[in-house]
PDB file of N, CA and C in Angstrom:
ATOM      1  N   UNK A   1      13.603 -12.761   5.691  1.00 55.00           N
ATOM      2  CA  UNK A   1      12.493 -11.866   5.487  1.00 55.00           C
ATOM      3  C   UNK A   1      12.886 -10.457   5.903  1.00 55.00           C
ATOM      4  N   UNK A   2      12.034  -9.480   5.135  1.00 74.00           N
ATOM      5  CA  UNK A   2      12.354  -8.289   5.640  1.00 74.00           C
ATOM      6  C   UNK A   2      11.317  -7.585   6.355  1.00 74.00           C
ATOM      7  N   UNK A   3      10.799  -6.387   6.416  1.00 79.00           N
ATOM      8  CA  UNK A   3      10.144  -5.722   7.265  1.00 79.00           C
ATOM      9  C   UNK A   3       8.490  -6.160   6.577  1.00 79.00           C
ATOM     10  N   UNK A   4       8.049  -6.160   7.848  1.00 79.00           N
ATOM     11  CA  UNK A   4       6.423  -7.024   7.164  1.00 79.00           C
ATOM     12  C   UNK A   4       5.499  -5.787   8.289  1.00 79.00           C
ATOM     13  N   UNK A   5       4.520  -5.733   7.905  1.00 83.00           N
ATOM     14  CA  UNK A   5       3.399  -5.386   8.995  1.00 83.00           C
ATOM     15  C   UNK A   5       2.193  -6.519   9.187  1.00 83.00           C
ATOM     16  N   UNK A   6       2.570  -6.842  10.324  1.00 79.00           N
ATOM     17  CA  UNK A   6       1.650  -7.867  11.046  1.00 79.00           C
ATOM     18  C   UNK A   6       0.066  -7.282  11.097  1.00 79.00           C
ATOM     19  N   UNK A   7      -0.347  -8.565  11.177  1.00 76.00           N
ATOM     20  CA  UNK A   7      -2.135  -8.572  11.225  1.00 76.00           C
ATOM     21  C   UNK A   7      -2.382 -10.055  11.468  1.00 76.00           C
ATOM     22  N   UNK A   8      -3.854 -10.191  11.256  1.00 76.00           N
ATOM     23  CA  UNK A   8      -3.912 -11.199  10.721  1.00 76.00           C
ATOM     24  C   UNK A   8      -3.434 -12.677   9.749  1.00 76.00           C
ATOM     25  N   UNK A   9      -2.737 -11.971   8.782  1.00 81.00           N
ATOM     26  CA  UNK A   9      -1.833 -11.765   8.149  1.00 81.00           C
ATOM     27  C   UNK A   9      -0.600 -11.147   7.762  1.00 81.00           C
ATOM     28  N   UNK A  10      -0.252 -11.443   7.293  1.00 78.00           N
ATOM     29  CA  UNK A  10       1.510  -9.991   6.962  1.00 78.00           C
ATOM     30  C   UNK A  10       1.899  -9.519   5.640  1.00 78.00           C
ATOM     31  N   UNK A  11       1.531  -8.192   5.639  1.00 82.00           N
ATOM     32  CA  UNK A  11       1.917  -7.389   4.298  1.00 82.00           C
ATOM     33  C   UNK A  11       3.382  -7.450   4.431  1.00 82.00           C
ATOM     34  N   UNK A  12       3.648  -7.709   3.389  1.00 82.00           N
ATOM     35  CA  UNK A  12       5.478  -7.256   2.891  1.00 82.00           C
ATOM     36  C   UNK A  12       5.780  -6.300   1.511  1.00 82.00           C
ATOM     37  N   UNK A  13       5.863  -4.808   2.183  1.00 90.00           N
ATOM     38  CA  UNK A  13       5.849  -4.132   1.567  1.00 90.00           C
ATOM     39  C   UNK A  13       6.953  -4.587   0.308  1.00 90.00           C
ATOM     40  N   UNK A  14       7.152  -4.649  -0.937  1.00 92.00           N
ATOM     41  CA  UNK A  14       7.985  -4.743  -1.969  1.00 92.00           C
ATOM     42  C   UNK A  14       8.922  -3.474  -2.221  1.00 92.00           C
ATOM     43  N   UNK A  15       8.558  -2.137  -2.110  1.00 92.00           N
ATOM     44  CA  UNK A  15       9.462  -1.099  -2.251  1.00 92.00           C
ATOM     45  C   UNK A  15       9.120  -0.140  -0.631  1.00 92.00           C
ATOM     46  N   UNK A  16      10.098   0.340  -0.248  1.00 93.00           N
ATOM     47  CA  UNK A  16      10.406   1.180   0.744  1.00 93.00           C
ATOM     48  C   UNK A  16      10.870   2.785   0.490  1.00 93.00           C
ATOM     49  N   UNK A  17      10.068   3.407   0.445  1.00 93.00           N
ATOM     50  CA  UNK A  17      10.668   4.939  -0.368  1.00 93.00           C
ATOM     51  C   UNK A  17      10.595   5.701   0.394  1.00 93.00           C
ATOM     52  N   UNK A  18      11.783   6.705   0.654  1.00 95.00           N
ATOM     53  CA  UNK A  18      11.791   7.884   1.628  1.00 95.00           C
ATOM     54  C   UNK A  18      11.926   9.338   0.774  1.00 95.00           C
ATOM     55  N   UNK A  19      10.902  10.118   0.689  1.00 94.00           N
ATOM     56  CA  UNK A  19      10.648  11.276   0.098  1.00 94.00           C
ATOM     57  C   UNK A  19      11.272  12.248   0.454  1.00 94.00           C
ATOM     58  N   UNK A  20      11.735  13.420  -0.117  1.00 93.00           N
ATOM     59  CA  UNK A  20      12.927  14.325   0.449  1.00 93.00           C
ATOM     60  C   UNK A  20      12.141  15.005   1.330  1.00 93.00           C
ATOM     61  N   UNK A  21      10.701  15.149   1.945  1.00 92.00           N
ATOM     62  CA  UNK A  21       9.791  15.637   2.586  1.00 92.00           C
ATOM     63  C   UNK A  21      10.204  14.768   4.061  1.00 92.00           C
ATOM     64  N   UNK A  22      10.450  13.474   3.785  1.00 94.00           N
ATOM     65  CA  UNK A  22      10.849  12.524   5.181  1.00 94.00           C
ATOM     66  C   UNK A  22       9.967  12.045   5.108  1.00 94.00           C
ATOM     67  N   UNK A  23       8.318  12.086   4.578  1.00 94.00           N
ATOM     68  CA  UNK A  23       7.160  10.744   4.386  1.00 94.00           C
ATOM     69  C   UNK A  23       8.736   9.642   3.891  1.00 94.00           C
ATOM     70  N   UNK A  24       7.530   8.619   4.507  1.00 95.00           N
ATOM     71  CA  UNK A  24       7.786   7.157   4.266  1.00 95.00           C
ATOM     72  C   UNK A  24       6.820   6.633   3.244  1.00 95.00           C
ATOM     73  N   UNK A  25       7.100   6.004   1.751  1.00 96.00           N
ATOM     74  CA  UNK A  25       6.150   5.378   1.695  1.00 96.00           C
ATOM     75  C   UNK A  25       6.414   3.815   1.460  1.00 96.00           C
ATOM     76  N   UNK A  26       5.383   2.957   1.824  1.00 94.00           N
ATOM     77  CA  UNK A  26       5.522   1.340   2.286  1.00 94.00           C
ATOM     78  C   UNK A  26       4.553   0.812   0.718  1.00 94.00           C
ATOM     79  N   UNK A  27       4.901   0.522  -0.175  1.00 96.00           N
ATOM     80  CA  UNK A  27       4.353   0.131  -1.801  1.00 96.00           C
ATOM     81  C   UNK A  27       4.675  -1.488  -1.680  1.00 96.00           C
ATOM     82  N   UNK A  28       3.339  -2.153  -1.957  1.00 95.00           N
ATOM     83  CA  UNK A  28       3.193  -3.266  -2.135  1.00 95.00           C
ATOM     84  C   UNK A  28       3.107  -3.569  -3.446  1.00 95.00           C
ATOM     85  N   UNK A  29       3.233  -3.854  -4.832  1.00 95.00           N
ATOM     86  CA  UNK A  29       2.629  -4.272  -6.065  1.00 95.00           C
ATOM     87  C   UNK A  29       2.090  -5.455  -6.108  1.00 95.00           C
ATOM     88  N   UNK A  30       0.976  -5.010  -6.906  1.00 95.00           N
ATOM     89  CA  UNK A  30       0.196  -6.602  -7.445  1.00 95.00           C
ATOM     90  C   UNK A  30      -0.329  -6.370  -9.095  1.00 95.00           C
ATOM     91  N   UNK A  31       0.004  -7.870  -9.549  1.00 95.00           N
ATOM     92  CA  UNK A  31      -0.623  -7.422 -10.486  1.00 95.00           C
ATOM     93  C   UNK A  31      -2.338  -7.815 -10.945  1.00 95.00           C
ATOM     94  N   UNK A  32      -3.120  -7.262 -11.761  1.00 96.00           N
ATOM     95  CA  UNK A  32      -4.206  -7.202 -11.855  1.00 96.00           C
ATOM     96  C   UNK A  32      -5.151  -8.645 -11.170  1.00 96.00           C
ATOM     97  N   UNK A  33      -4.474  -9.690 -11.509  1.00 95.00           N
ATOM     98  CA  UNK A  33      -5.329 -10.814 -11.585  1.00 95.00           C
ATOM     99  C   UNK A  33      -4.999 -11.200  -9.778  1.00 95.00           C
ATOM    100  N   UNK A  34      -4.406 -10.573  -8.976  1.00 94.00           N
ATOM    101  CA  UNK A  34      -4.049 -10.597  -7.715  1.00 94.00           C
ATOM    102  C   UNK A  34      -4.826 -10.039  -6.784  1.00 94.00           C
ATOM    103  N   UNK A  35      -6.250  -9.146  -7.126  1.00 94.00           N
ATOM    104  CA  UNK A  35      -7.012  -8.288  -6.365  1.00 94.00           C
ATOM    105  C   UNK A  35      -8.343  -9.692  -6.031  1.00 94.00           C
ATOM    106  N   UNK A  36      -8.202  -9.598  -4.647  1.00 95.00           N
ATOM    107  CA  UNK A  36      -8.630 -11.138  -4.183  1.00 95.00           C
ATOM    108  C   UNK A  36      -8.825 -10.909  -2.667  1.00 95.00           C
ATOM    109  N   UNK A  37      -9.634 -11.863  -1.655  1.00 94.00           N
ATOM    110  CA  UNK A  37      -9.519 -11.441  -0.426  1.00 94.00           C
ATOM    111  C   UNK A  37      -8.034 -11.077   0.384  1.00 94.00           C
ATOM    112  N   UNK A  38      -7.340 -12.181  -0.220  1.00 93.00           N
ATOM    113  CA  UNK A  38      -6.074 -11.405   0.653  1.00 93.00           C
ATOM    114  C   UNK A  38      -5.790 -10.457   0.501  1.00 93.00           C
ATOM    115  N   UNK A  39      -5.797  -9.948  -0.762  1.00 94.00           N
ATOM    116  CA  UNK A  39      -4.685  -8.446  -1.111  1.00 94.00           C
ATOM    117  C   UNK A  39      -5.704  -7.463  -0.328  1.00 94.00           C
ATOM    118  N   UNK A  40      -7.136  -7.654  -0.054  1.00 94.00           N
ATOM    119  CA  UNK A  40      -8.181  -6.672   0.307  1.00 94.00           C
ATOM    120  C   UNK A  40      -7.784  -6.894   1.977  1.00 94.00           C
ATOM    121  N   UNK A  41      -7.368  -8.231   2.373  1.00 92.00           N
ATOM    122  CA  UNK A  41      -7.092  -8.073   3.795  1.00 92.00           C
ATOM    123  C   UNK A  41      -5.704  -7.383   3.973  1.00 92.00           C
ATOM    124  N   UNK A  42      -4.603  -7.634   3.723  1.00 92.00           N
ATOM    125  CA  UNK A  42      -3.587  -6.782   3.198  1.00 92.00           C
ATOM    126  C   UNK A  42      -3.339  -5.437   3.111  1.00 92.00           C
ATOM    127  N   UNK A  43      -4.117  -5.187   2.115  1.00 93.00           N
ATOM    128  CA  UNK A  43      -4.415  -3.377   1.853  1.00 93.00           C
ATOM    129  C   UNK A  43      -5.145  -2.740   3.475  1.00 93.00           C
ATOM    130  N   UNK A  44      -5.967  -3.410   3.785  1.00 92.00           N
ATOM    131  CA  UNK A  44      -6.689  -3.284   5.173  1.00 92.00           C
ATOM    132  C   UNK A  44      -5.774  -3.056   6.089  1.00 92.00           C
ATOM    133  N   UNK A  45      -4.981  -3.642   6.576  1.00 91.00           N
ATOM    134  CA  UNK A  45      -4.062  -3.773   7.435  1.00 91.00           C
ATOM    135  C   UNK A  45      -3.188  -2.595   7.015  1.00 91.00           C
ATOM    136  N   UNK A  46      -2.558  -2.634   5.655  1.00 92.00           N
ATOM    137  CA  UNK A  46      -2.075  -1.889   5.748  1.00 92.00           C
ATOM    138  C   UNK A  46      -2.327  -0.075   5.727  1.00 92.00           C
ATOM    139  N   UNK A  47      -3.140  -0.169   5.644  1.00 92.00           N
ATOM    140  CA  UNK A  47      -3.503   1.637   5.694  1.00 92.00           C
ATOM    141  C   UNK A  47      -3.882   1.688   7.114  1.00 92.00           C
ATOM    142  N   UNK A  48      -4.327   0.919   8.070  1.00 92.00           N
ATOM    143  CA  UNK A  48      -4.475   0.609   9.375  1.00 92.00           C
ATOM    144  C   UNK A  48      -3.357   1.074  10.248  1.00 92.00           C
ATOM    145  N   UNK A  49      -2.375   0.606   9.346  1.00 92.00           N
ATOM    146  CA  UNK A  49      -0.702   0.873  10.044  1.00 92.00           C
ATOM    147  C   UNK A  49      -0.440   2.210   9.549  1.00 92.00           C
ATOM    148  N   UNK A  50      -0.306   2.387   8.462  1.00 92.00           N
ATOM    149  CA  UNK A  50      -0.550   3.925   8.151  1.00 92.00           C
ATOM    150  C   UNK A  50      -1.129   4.692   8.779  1.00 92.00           C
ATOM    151  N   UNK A  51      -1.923   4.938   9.236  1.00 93.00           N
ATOM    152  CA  UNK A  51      -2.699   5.363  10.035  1.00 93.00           C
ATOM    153  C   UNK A  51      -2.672   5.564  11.468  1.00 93.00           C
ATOM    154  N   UNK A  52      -2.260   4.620  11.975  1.00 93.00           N
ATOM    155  CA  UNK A  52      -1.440   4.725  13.499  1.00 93.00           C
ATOM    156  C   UNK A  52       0.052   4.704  13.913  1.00 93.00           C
ATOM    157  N   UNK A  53       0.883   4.766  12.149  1.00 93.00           N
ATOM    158  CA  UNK A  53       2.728   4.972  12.492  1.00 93.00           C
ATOM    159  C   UNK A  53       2.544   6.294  12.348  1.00 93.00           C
ATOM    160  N   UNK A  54       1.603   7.155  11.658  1.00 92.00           N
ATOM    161  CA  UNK A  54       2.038   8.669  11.966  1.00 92.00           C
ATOM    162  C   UNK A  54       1.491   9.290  10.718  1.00 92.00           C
ATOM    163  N   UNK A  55       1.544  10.792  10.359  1.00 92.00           N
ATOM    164  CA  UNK A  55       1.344  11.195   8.961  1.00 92.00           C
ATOM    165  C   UNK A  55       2.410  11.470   8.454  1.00 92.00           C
ATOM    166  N   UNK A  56       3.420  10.942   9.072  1.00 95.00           N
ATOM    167  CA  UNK A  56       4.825  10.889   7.838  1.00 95.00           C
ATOM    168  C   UNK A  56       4.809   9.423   7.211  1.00 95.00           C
ATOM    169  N   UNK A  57       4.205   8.547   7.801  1.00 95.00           N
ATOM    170  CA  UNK A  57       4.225   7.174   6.781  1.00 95.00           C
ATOM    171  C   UNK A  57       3.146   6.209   6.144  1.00 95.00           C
ATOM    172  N   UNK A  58       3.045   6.027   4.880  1.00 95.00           N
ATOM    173  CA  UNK A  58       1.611   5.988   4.475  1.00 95.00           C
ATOM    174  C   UNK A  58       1.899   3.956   3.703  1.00 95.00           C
ATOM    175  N   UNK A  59       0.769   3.800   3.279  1.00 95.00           N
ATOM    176  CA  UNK A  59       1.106   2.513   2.726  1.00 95.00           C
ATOM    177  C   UNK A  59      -0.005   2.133   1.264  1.00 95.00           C
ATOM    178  N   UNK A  60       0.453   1.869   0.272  1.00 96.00           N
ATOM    179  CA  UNK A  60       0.106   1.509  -0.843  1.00 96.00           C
ATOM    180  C   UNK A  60       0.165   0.412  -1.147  1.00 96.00           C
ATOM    181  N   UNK A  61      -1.174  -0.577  -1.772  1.00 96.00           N
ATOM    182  CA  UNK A  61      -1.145  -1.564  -2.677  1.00 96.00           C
ATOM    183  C   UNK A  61      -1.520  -1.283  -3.877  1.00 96.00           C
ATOM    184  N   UNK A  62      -0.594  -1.270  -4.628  1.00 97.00           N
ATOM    185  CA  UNK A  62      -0.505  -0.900  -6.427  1.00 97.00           C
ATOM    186  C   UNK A  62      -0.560  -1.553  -7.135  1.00 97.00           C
ATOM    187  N   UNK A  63      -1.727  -1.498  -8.086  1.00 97.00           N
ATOM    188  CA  UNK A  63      -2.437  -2.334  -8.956  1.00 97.00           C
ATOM    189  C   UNK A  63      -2.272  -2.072 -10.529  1.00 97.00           C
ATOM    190  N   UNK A  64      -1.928  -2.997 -11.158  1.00 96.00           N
ATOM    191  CA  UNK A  64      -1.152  -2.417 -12.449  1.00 96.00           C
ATOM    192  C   UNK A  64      -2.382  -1.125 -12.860  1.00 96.00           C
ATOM    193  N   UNK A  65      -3.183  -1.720 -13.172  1.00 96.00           N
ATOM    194  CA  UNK A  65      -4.750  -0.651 -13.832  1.00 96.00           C
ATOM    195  C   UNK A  65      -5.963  -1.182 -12.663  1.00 96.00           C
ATOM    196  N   UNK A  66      -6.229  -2.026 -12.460  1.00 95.00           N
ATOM    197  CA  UNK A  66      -7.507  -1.803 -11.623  1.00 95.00           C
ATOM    198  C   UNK A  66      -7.369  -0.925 -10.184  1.00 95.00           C
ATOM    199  N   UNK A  67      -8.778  -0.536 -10.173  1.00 94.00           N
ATOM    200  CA  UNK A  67      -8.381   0.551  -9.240  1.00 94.00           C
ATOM    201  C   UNK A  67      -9.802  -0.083  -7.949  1.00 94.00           C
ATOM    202  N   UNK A  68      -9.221  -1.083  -7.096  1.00 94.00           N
ATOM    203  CA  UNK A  68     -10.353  -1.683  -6.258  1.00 94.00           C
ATOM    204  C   UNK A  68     -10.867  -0.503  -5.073  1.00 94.00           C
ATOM    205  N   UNK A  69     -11.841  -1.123  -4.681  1.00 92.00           N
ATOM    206  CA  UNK A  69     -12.637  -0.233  -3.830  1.00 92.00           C
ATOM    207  C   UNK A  69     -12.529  -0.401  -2.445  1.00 92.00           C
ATOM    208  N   UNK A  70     -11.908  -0.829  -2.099  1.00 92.00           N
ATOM    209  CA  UNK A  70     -11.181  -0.938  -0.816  1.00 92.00           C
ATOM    210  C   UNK A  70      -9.371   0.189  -0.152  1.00 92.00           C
ATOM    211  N   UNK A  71     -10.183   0.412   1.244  1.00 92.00           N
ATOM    212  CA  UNK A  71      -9.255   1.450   1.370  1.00 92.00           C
ATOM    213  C   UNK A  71      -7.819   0.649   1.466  1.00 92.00           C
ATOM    214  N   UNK A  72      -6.755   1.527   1.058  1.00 93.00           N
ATOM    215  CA  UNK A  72      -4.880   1.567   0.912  1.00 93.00           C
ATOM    216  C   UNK A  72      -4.991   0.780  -0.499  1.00 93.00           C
ATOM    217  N   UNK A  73      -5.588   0.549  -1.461  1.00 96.00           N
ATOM    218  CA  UNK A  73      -5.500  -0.578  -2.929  1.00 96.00           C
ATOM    219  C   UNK A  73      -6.029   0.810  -3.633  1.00 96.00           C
ATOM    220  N   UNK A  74      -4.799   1.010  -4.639  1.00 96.00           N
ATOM    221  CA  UNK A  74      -5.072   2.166  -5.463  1.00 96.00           C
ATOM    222  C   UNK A  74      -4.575   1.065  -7.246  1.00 96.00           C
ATOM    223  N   UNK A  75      -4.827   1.960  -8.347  1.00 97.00           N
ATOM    224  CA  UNK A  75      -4.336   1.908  -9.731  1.00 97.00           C
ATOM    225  C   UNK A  75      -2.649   1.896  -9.647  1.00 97.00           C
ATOM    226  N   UNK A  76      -2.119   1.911 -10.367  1.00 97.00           N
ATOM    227  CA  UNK A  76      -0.883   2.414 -10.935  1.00 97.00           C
ATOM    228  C   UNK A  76      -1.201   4.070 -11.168  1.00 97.00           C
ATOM    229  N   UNK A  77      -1.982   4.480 -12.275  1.00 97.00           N
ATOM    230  CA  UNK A  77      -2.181   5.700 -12.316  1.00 97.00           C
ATOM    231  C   UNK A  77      -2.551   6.547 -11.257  1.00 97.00           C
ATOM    232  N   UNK A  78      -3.547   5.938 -10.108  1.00 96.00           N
ATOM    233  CA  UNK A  78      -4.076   6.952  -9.244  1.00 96.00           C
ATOM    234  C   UNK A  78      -2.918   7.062  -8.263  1.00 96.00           C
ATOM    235  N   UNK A  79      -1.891   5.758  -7.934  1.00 96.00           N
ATOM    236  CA  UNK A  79      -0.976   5.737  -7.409  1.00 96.00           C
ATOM    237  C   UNK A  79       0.364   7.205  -7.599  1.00 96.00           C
ATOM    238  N   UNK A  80       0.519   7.304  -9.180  1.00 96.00           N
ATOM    239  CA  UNK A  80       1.304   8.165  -9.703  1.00 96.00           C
ATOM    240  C   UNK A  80       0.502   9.388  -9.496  1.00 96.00           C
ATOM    241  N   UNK A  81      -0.536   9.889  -9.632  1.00 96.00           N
ATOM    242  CA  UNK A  81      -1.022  11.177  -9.301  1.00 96.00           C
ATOM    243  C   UNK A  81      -1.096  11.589  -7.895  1.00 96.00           C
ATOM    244  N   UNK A  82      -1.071  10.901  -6.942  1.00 94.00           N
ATOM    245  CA  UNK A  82      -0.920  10.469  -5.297  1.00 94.00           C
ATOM    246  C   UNK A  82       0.521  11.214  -5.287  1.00 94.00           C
ATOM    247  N   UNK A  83       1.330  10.584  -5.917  1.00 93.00           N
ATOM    248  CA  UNK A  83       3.041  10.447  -5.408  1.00 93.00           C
ATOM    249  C   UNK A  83       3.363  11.880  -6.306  1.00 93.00           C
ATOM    250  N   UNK A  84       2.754  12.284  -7.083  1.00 92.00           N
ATOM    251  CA  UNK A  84       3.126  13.319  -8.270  1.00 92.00           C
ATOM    252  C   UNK A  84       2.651  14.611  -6.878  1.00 92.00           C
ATOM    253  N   UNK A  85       1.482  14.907  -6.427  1.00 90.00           N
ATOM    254  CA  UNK A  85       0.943  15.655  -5.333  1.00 90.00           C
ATOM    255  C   UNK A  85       1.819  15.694  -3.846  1.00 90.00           C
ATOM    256  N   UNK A  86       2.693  14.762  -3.674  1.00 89.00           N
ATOM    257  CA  UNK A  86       3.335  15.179  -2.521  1.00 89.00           C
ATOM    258  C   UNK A  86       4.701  15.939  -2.246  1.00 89.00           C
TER     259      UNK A  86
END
């Protein structure tokens, strides 16, 4: 296994990206039919951790097109306009 953020559960981020800015970002993907209590406990946790590793490191669950209503669970698109802005 590789780097997970603990909770309740454990997100395992899928991509690890370091921005020439030095943000970190921690990208989970799911695809559409995957937005479910876990991924909502998941996303939870993870912007949680975001939130207390610092404002250089943030965390995304990326959703091919749905765009759920729960905080760190973005679209694909809103994801790319996010990452296009930093």
């Amino acid at each position: 296994m590789g780097f997970q953020i603990n909770g309740p559960i454990h997100a395992y981020p899928d991509i690890i990206v370091m921005l020439h800015s030095g943000k970190v970002l921690m990208v989970e993907t799911k695809g559409d039919h995957l937005d479910n209590d876990e991924s909502k406990e998941k996303a939870k946790i993870g912007d949680q951790w975001a939130k207390l590793a610092g404002k250089q490191y943030k965390y995304y669950m990326v959703f091919e097109t749905k765009q759920p209503d729960y905080p760190g669970a973005y679209s694909m698109e809103r994801f790319m306009e996010i990452v296009k802005g930093m």
